[in-house]
Amino acid sequence: MTSQSAVSQLASAMGQQPAPIYLRVKQAIITQIRAGHWQPHQRIPSESELVNELGVSRMTINRALRELTSEGYLVRMQGVGTFVAESKGYTAMLEVHNIAEEIALRGHEHTSRLLTLEEVQADGERLTMPGVAPGQPLFHSQIVHYEDGIPVQLEDRLVNPVMAPDYLKQDYQAITPYTYLMQVAPLSAGEHVVEAVMPDAFQQKTLMIDAREPCLLVRRQTWSGNHAVTGARLLYPGTRYKLLGKFRDHN
Amino acid sequence: MTSQSAVSQLASAMGQQPAPIYLRVKQAIITQIRAGHWQPHQRIPSESELVNELGVSRMTINRALRELTSEGYLVRMQGVGTFVAESKGYTAMLEVHNIAEEIALRGHEHTSRLLTLEEVQADGERLTMPGVAPGQPLFHSQIVHYEDGIPVQLEDRLVNPVMAPDYLKQDYQAITPYTYLMQVAPLSAGEHVVEAVMPDAFQQKTLMIDAREPCLLVRRQTWSGNHAVTGARLLYPGTRYKLLGKFRDHN
DNA sequence: TGTATTATCTTGTCTATACAACCAGGCGCG
DNA sequence: CGCGCCTGGTTGTATAGACAAGATAATACA
């Protein structure tokens, strides 16, 4: 069978470089997977087998396998065995940051202008939020964010009064809604949708762009516990803003 | 000082629920951080101190601290101590997937049409890649991807011949360039830029959209080792495609 | 034959111990 | 005064041993 040759290849893949043993074990296992010797869903040798093959203590093997599991390379089932996870397929991620932080990080000046701060009634269509029935009150705010005086984001936000009853009383020159909401209702889950749209007349005017400039629209819905906290529509002028992301394969 | 009370609070925060000890230690530490008792950059008790305070073996403490470090809550320095990392501030991430996989995942049919597959010369402007001097050869491909017959992505790709010399010989009905390149040059790092743009005449025609429809443009550059492998410009019709992301605060 | 029990293999956790690697501050010596 | 050494504290790694918990297959029993 292939198991014997696979194991000897495994042992040789460890080498004797000056690196911690658990790391060499991890590398050896990743090598087997990348080389295709161990296929997705296939069972790999048990801890005690690896202990015998590699001459390493079980705790060290266990650490290697545990870390590879948390990194998505393996799947483990108590009482059953350890299996190769299906192709990680590189999750290439984009981070979506808080606008004020991001501007500050670039060393620029962030200012904002409050356009709207009001209570509205949920209507089940545009003015709606999961868990808030039509007719119930909602808080609504509109804020333009500027980077060195140039508008870069139009923030249109609905807030669940149950989760943030004092939302209307805050000073949004001093604190961004994002920061305030994170304080009163720590985020537990969220969702993003990013799309390309054309701005309407109002949006063109407030962002000071012309009618033919496409915009990035980020719709974000966040939850605290089981309750929806806020839904935001963040509109960015296409020529002044880009979403940037880096990714890296860290063994 | 507060250290005594903080420690006793730590011990009580452990509780004696029926959960693994290392998890209870992790929870207790996260609780201290969230409650503000332990501030960012502040040093937390050493492993041996925690051993004494909590009556747990050092290896268990070590596992808890190690995992919290890899999760971004703590920063550790050998010979110095363990410190609270600065506000994790939750990273809201968007994943950018392989188009073929994504369509298959939705249970739809993915097809593609090869428009261009050629060798060009790097010109230092539009046709350029990090590490490839102007005048050097580059491979160039253009492919339209369809979901159930509807065009959803125009893929315009430049490939480094050094990293994938056989790129022009592949059958891109059978395998996507992404998949092929991943095989011959496993990804080690990459970058994304997402922006909103208007399509030019050629793009309108191939994506079958009209001139006023904004598009999402994802520019992706990937590296294998220290060598640039490929740069792709992925153009999506704004009305037919959205980038979706979920995030979650997992302790 | 069908069912309950047992044995065994697997991963999951915990401990005690040991040594290595690294850092900071103190000490002594020139 | 300045330099190097040493020492104590800290994290990093490795091991052997033990028991718990889950899953599966073999076995015994009715």
Coordinates of C-alpha atoms (C1' of nucleotides) in Angstrom, one line a residue, chain B residues 20-22 55-60 63 78-80, chain C residues 12-24:
Chain B
P20 CA -12.3 22.5 29.8
I21 CA -10.1 24.4 32.1
Y22 CA -8.1 26.1 29.4
G55 CA -4.4 26.6 40.8
V56 CA -3.9 25.2 37.3
S57 CA -0.8 23.7 35.8
R58 CA 1.5 25.9 33.7
M59 CA 0.9 24.0 30.5
T60 CA -2.8 24.7 30.7
R63 CA -2.2 26.8 26.1
Q78 CA 9.8 35.9 25.4
G79 CA 11.7 37.0 28.5
V80 CA 9.5 40.1 29.0
Chain C
dG12 C1' -9.4 15.7 24.1
dT13 C1' -7.6 17.4 28.2
dC14 C1' -4.6 17.9 32.3
dT15 C1' -0.5 17.6 35.0
dA16 C1' 4.5 17.6 36.6
dT17 C1' 8.9 18.2 35.0
dA18 C1' 12.6 19.7 32.5
dC19 C1' 15.4 22.5 29.7
dA20 C1' 16.2 26.2 26.2
dA21 C1' 16.0 31.0 24.7
dC22 C1' 15.6 35.6 25.7
dC23 C1' 15.6 40.0 28.4
dA24 C1' 16.4 43.3 31.9

